[in-house]
Amino acid sequence: MDCSRVHEMSSYDKCMKEWDRSVQGPQEKEQRARQYPDYCRTIKVQDSHGGVKELVFPKALDLDRPKRARTTFSPEQLYQLEKEFQRNQYLVGKERTELAKLLKLSETQVKVWFQNRRTKYKRDRSRDHESADSKSESLATCNILRLLQNQVPRPTCTSYLPPYPYGFSGFSAS
């Protein structure tokens, strides 16, 4: 048994394997390139250069099915979800079941809301850190520019450094 592939082959993998098996030489490739097994579906699309490409999908994907409508949460549900998120970012088990019942939502809706909220939280924190970093860099840049504008250039390099008030051993402060 091949341990690297314990799960059963997907419909897409079957489509591609069957297609690869059917295409052997360059002439056969052209003749049989458009033949796929019955459980495959092809869609032709035009790329940005005007070329037509044929995409192969398993029929089981049901690409014609309309997308599920997005869940709209009421203000009360959002308030309760946010309140719970402030208390605990990871809601599991009994707590999730109880919150779902209280809000008249499915557990999956609550789970997905928490996943999305954690993602938003991490993104916002990252943006805040970037903003703070750029503000401190901007402040440092402004301070340096201000120092440079107020300073009169002098011929020696040491004149740009402030005098060091403490003496070094073996050296005398002038």
CSV table of N, CA, C and O in Angstrom, one decimal, residues 58-138:
chain,number,residue,atom,x,y,z
A,58,PRO,N,-14.1,18.3,-12.3
A,58,PRO,CA,-15.1,17.2,-12.1
A,58,PRO,C,-16.5,17.7,-12.0
A,58,PRO,O,-16.7,18.8,-11.5
A,59,LYS,N,-17.4,17.0,-12.6
A,59,LYS,CA,-18.8,17.4,-12.6
A,59,LYS,C,-19.4,17.5,-11.2
A,59,LYS,O,-20.3,18.3,-11.0
A,60,ALA,N,-18.8,16.8,-10.3
A,60,ALA,CA,-19.3,16.9,-8.9
A,60,ALA,C,-19.2,18.2,-8.3
A,60,ALA,O,-19.9,18.5,-7.3
A,61,LEU,N,-18.4,19.1,-8.8
A,61,LEU,CA,-18.2,20.5,-8.3
A,61,LEU,C,-19.5,21.3,-8.4
A,61,LEU,O,-19.7,22.2,-7.6
A,62,ASP,N,-20.3,21.0,-9.4
A,62,ASP,CA,-21.6,21.7,-9.6
A,62,ASP,C,-21.4,23.2,-9.7
A,62,ASP,O,-21.9,23.9,-8.8
A,63,LEU,N,-20.7,23.6,-10.7
A,63,LEU,CA,-20.3,25.0,-10.9
A,63,LEU,C,-21.5,25.9,-11.2
A,63,LEU,O,-21.4,27.1,-11.1
A,64,ASP,N,-22.6,25.3,-11.6
A,64,ASP,CA,-23.8,26.1,-12.0
A,64,ASP,C,-24.7,26.4,-10.8
A,64,ASP,O,-25.5,27.3,-10.9
A,65,ARG,N,-24.4,25.8,-9.6
A,65,ARG,CA,-25.2,26.1,-8.4
A,65,ARG,C,-25.0,27.5,-8.0
A,65,ARG,O,-23.8,28.0,-7.9
A,66,PRO,N,-26.0,28.2,-7.6
A,66,PRO,CA,-25.8,29.6,-7.2
A,66,PRO,C,-25.1,29.6,-5.8
A,66,PRO,O,-25.2,28.7,-5.0
A,67,LYS,N,-24.4,30.7,-5.6
A,67,LYS,CA,-23.6,30.9,-4.4
A,67,LYS,C,-24.6,31.1,-3.2
A,67,LYS,O,-25.6,31.7,-3.4
A,68,ARG,N,-24.2,30.6,-2.0
A,68,ARG,CA,-25.1,30.8,-0.9
A,68,ARG,C,-25.1,32.2,-0.5
A,68,ARG,O,-24.1,32.9,-0.6
A,69,ALA,N,-26.2,32.7,-0.1
A,69,ALA,CA,-26.4,34.1,0.3
A,69,ALA,C,-25.5,34.4,1.6
A,69,ALA,O,-25.4,33.5,2.5
A,70,ARG,N,-25.0,35.6,1.6
A,70,ARG,CA,-24.1,36.0,2.8
A,70,ARG,C,-25.0,36.2,4.0
A,70,ARG,O,-26.1,36.8,3.9
A,71,THR,N,-24.6,35.7,5.2
A,71,THR,CA,-25.3,35.9,6.4
A,71,THR,C,-25.3,37.3,6.8
A,71,THR,O,-24.2,37.9,6.9
A,72,THR,N,-26.5,37.9,7.1
A,72,THR,CA,-26.5,39.2,7.6
A,72,THR,C,-26.9,39.1,9.1
A,72,THR,O,-27.9,38.6,9.5
A,73,PHE,N,-26.0,39.6,10.0
A,73,PHE,CA,-26.3,39.6,11.4
A,73,PHE,C,-27.0,40.8,11.9
A,73,PHE,O,-26.8,41.9,11.4
A,74,SER,N,-27.9,40.6,12.8
A,74,SER,CA,-28.7,41.8,13.3
A,74,SER,C,-27.7,42.5,14.3
A,74,SER,O,-26.7,42.0,14.8
A,75,PRO,N,-28.1,43.8,14.6
A,75,PRO,CA,-27.2,44.6,15.5
A,75,PRO,C,-27.1,43.9,16.9
A,75,PRO,O,-26.0,43.9,17.5
A,76,GLU,N,-28.2,43.3,17.3
A,76,GLU,CA,-28.2,42.6,18.6
A,76,GLU,C,-27.2,41.4,18.6
A,76,GLU,O,-26.4,41.1,19.5
A,77,GLN,N,-27.3,40.6,17.5
A,77,GLN,CA,-26.4,39.5,17.3
A,77,GLN,C,-24.9,40.0,17.3
A,77,GLN,O,-24.1,39.4,18.0
A,78,LEU,N,-24.7,41.0,16.5
A,78,LEU,CA,-23.3,41.5,16.5
A,78,LEU,C,-22.8,42.0,17.8
A,78,LEU,O,-21.7,41.8,18.2
A,79,TYR,N,-23.7,42.7,18.6
A,79,TYR,CA,-23.3,43.2,19.9
A,79,TYR,C,-22.9,42.0,20.8
A,79,TYR,O,-21.9,42.0,21.4
A,80,GLN,N,-23.7,40.9,20.8
A,80,GLN,CA,-23.4,39.8,21.6
A,80,GLN,C,-22.2,39.0,21.2
A,80,GLN,O,-21.4,38.6,22.0
A,81,LEU,N,-22.0,38.9,19.8
A,81,LEU,CA,-20.8,38.3,19.3
A,81,LEU,C,-19.5,39.1,19.7
A,81,LEU,O,-18.5,38.5,20.1
A,82,GLU,N,-19.6,40.4,19.5
A,82,GLU,CA,-18.5,41.2,19.9
A,82,GLU,C,-18.2,41.2,21.4
A,82,GLU,O,-17.0,41.1,21.8
A,83,LYS,N,-19.2,41.2,22.2
A,83,LYS,CA,-19.1,41.1,23.6
A,83,LYS,C,-18.4,39.8,24.0
A,83,LYS,O,-17.4,39.8,24.8
A,84,GLU,N,-18.8,38.7,23.4
A,84,GLU,CA,-18.2,37.4,23.7
A,84,GLU,C,-16.7,37.4,23.2
A,84,GLU,O,-15.9,36.8,23.8
A,85,PHE,N,-16.5,38.0,22.1
A,85,PHE,CA,-15.1,38.0,21.5
A,85,PHE,C,-14.2,38.8,22.4
A,85,PHE,O,-13.0,38.4,22.6
A,86,GLN,N,-14.7,39.9,23.0
A,86,GLN,CA,-13.8,40.7,24.0
A,86,GLN,C,-13.5,39.8,25.2
A,86,GLN,O,-12.4,40.0,25.8
A,87,ARG,N,-14.4,39.0,25.6
A,87,ARG,CA,-14.2,38.1,26.7
A,87,ARG,C,-13.3,36.9,26.4
A,87,ARG,O,-12.4,36.6,27.2
A,88,ASN,N,-13.5,36.3,25.2
A,88,ASN,CA,-12.8,35.1,24.8
A,88,ASN,C,-12.7,35.0,23.3
A,88,ASN,O,-13.8,34.9,22.7
A,89,GLN,N,-11.5,35.1,22.7
A,89,GLN,CA,-11.4,35.1,21.3
A,89,GLN,C,-11.6,33.7,20.7
A,89,GLN,O,-11.8,33.5,19.5
A,90,TYR,N,-11.5,32.6,21.5
A,90,TYR,CA,-11.7,31.3,21.0
A,90,TYR,C,-12.8,30.6,21.7
A,90,TYR,O,-12.8,30.2,22.8
A,91,LEU,N,-13.9,30.5,21.0
A,91,LEU,CA,-15.2,30.0,21.6
A,91,LEU,C,-15.4,28.5,21.0
A,91,LEU,O,-15.4,28.3,19.8
A,92,VAL,N,-15.4,27.6,21.9
A,92,VAL,CA,-15.6,26.2,21.5
A,92,VAL,C,-16.6,25.4,22.3
A,92,VAL,O,-17.0,25.9,23.4
A,93,GLY,N,-17.0,24.3,21.8
A,93,GLY,CA,-17.8,23.4,22.6
A,93,GLY,C,-19.1,23.9,23.1
A,93,GLY,O,-19.9,24.5,22.3
A,94,LYS,N,-19.4,23.7,24.4
A,94,LYS,CA,-20.6,24.1,25.0
A,94,LYS,C,-20.9,25.6,24.9
A,94,LYS,O,-22.0,26.0,24.6
A,95,GLU,N,-19.9,26.4,25.0
A,95,GLU,CA,-20.0,27.9,25.0
A,95,GLU,C,-20.6,28.3,23.6
A,95,GLU,O,-21.4,29.1,23.5
A,96,ARG,N,-20.0,27.7,22.5
A,96,ARG,CA,-20.4,28.0,21.2
A,96,ARG,C,-21.8,27.6,20.9
A,96,ARG,O,-22.6,28.3,20.3
A,97,THR,N,-22.2,26.4,21.4
A,97,THR,CA,-23.5,25.8,21.3
A,97,THR,C,-24.5,26.8,21.9
A,97,THR,O,-25.6,27.1,21.4
A,98,GLU,N,-24.2,27.2,23.2
A,98,GLU,CA,-25.1,28.0,23.9
A,98,GLU,C,-25.3,29.4,23.2
A,98,GLU,O,-26.4,29.9,23.1
A,99,LEU,N,-24.2,30.0,22.8
A,99,LEU,CA,-24.3,31.3,22.1
A,99,LEU,C,-25.1,31.2,20.8
A,99,LEU,O,-25.9,32.1,20.5
A,100,ALA,N,-24.9,30.1,20.1
A,100,ALA,CA,-25.6,29.9,18.8
A,100,ALA,C,-27.1,29.8,19.1
A,100,ALA,O,-27.9,30.4,18.4
A,101,LYS,N,-27.5,29.1,20.1
A,101,LYS,CA,-28.9,29.0,20.5
A,101,LYS,C,-29.5,30.3,20.9
A,101,LYS,O,-30.6,30.7,20.5
A,102,LEU,N,-28.7,31.0,21.7
A,102,LEU,CA,-29.1,32.3,22.2
A,102,LEU,C,-29.4,33.3,21.1
A,102,LEU,O,-30.4,34.0,21.1
A,103,LEU,N,-28.5,33.3,20.1
A,103,LEU,CA,-28.6,34.2,18.9
A,103,LEU,C,-29.4,33.7,17.8
A,103,LEU,O,-29.6,34.4,16.8
A,104,LYS,N,-29.9,32.4,17.9
A,104,LYS,CA,-30.7,31.8,16.8
A,104,LYS,C,-29.9,31.7,15.5
A,104,LYS,O,-30.3,32.0,14.4
A,105,LEU,N,-28.6,31.3,15.7
A,105,LEU,CA,-27.7,31.0,14.6
A,105,LEU,C,-27.2,29.6,14.7
A,105,LEU,O,-27.3,28.9,15.7
A,106,SER,N,-26.6,29.1,13.6
A,106,SER,CA,-26.1,27.8,13.6
A,106,SER,C,-24.7,27.9,14.3
A,106,SER,O,-24.1,28.9,14.3
A,107,GLU,N,-24.2,26.7,14.8
A,107,GLU,CA,-22.9,26.7,15.4
A,107,GLU,C,-21.8,27.1,14.3
A,107,GLU,O,-20.8,27.7,14.6
A,108,THR,N,-22.0,26.6,13.1
A,108,THR,CA,-21.1,26.9,12.0
A,108,THR,C,-21.0,28.4,11.8
A,108,THR,O,-19.9,29.0,11.6
A,109,GLN,N,-22.2,29.1,11.8
A,109,GLN,CA,-22.2,30.6,11.6
A,109,GLN,C,-21.4,31.3,12.7
A,109,GLN,O,-20.6,32.2,12.5
A,110,VAL,N,-21.5,30.8,13.9
A,110,VAL,CA,-20.8,31.4,15.1
A,110,VAL,C,-19.3,31.1,14.9
A,110,VAL,O,-18.5,32.0,15.1
A,111,LYS,N,-19.0,29.9,14.6
A,111,LYS,CA,-17.6,29.5,14.4
A,111,LYS,C,-16.9,30.3,13.3
A,111,LYS,O,-15.8,30.9,13.5
A,112,VAL,N,-17.6,30.5,12.2
A,112,VAL,CA,-17.0,31.2,11.1
A,112,VAL,C,-16.9,32.7,11.4
A,112,VAL,O,-15.9,33.4,11.1
A,113,TRP,N,-17.9,33.3,12.2
A,113,TRP,CA,-17.8,34.7,12.6
A,113,TRP,C,-16.6,34.9,13.5
A,113,TRP,O,-15.9,35.8,13.3
A,114,PHE,N,-16.3,33.9,14.4
A,114,PHE,CA,-15.2,34.1,15.3
A,114,PHE,C,-13.9,34.0,14.5
A,114,PHE,O,-12.9,34.7,14.8
A,115,GLN,N,-13.8,33.1,13.5
A,115,GLN,CA,-12.6,32.9,12.7
A,115,GLN,C,-12.4,34.2,11.9
A,115,GLN,O,-11.2,34.7,11.9
A,116,ASN,N,-13.4,34.8,11.3
A,116,ASN,CA,-13.3,36.0,10.6
A,116,ASN,C,-12.9,37.2,11.5
A,116,ASN,O,-12.1,38.1,11.2
A,117,ARG,N,-13.4,37.2,12.7
A,117,ARG,CA,-13.2,38.3,13.7
A,117,ARG,C,-11.7,38.2,14.1
A,117,ARG,O,-11.1,39.3,14.3
A,118,ARG,N,-11.2,37.0,14.4
A,118,ARG,CA,-9.8,36.9,14.8
A,118,ARG,C,-8.9,37.4,13.7
A,118,ARG,O,-7.9,38.1,13.9
A,119,THR,N,-9.2,37.1,12.4
A,119,THR,CA,-8.4,37.5,11.3
A,119,THR,C,-8.4,39.0,11.2
A,119,THR,O,-7.4,39.7,11.0
A,120,LYS,N,-9.6,39.7,11.4
A,120,LYS,CA,-9.7,41.1,11.4
A,120,LYS,C,-8.9,41.7,12.5
A,120,LYS,O,-8.2,42.7,12.3
A,121,TYR,N,-9.0,41.1,13.7
A,121,TYR,CA,-8.2,41.6,14.9
A,121,TYR,C,-6.7,41.6,14.6
A,121,TYR,O,-6.0,42.6,14.9
A,122,LYS,N,-6.2,40.5,14.0
A,122,LYS,CA,-4.8,40.4,13.7
A,122,LYS,C,-4.4,41.4,12.7
A,122,LYS,O,-3.3,42.0,12.8
A,123,ARG,N,-5.2,41.5,11.7
A,123,ARG,CA,-4.9,42.5,10.6
A,123,ARG,C,-4.9,43.9,11.1
A,123,ARG,O,-4.0,44.7,10.8
A,124,ASP,N,-5.8,44.3,12.0
A,124,ASP,CA,-5.9,45.6,12.6
A,124,ASP,C,-4.7,45.9,13.5
A,124,ASP,O,-4.1,46.9,13.5
A,125,ARG,N,-4.3,44.8,14.3
A,125,ARG,CA,-3.1,45.0,15.1
A,125,ARG,C,-1.8,45.2,14.3
A,125,ARG,O,-1.0,46.0,14.7
A,126,SER,N,-1.7,44.4,13.2
A,126,SER,CA,-0.6,44.6,12.4
A,126,SER,C,-0.5,46.0,11.8
A,126,SER,O,0.5,46.6,11.7
A,127,ARG,N,-1.7,46.5,11.3
A,127,ARG,CA,-1.8,47.8,10.7
A,127,ARG,C,-1.4,48.9,11.8
A,127,ARG,O,-0.7,49.8,11.5
A,128,ASP,N,-1.9,48.7,13.0
A,128,ASP,CA,-1.6,49.6,14.1
A,128,ASP,C,-0.1,49.7,14.4
A,128,ASP,O,0.5,50.7,14.6
A,129,HIS,N,0.6,48.5,14.4
A,129,HIS,CA,2.0,48.4,14.6
A,129,HIS,C,2.8,49.1,13.5
A,129,HIS,O,3.8,49.9,13.7
A,130,GLU,N,2.4,48.9,12.3
A,130,GLU,CA,3.0,49.5,11.1
A,130,GLU,C,2.8,51.0,11.2
A,130,GLU,O,3.8,51.8,10.9
A,131,SER,N,1.6,51.5,11.6
A,131,SER,CA,1.4,52.9,11.7
A,131,SER,C,2.3,53.5,12.8
A,131,SER,O,2.8,54.6,12.6
A,132,ALA,N,2.4,52.9,13.9
A,132,ALA,CA,3.2,53.4,15.0
A,132,ALA,C,4.6,53.4,14.6
A,132,ALA,O,5.3,54.4,14.9
A,133,ASP,N,5.1,52.4,13.9
A,133,ASP,CA,6.5,52.4,13.4
A,133,ASP,C,6.7,53.6,12.5
A,133,ASP,O,7.7,54.2,12.6
A,134,SER,N,5.8,53.8,11.5
A,134,SER,CA,6.0,54.8,10.5
A,134,SER,C,5.9,56.2,11.2
A,134,SER,O,6.6,57.1,10.8
A,135,LYS,N,5.1,56.3,12.2
A,135,LYS,CA,5.0,57.6,13.0
A,135,LYS,C,6.3,57.9,13.7
A,135,LYS,O,6.7,59.0,13.7
A,136,SER,N,6.8,56.9,14.3
A,136,SER,CA,8.1,57.1,15.1
A,136,SER,C,9.2,57.4,14.1
A,136,SER,O,10.1,58.2,14.4
A,137,GLU,N,9.2,56.7,12.9
A,137,GLU,CA,10.2,57.0,11.9
A,137,GLU,C,10.1,58.4,11.4
A,137,GLU,O,11.0,59.1,11.2
A,138,SER,N,8.8,58.8,11.2
A,138,SER,CA,8.6,60.2,10.7
A,138,SER,C,9.0,61.2,11.7
A,138,SER,O,9.6,62.3,11.4
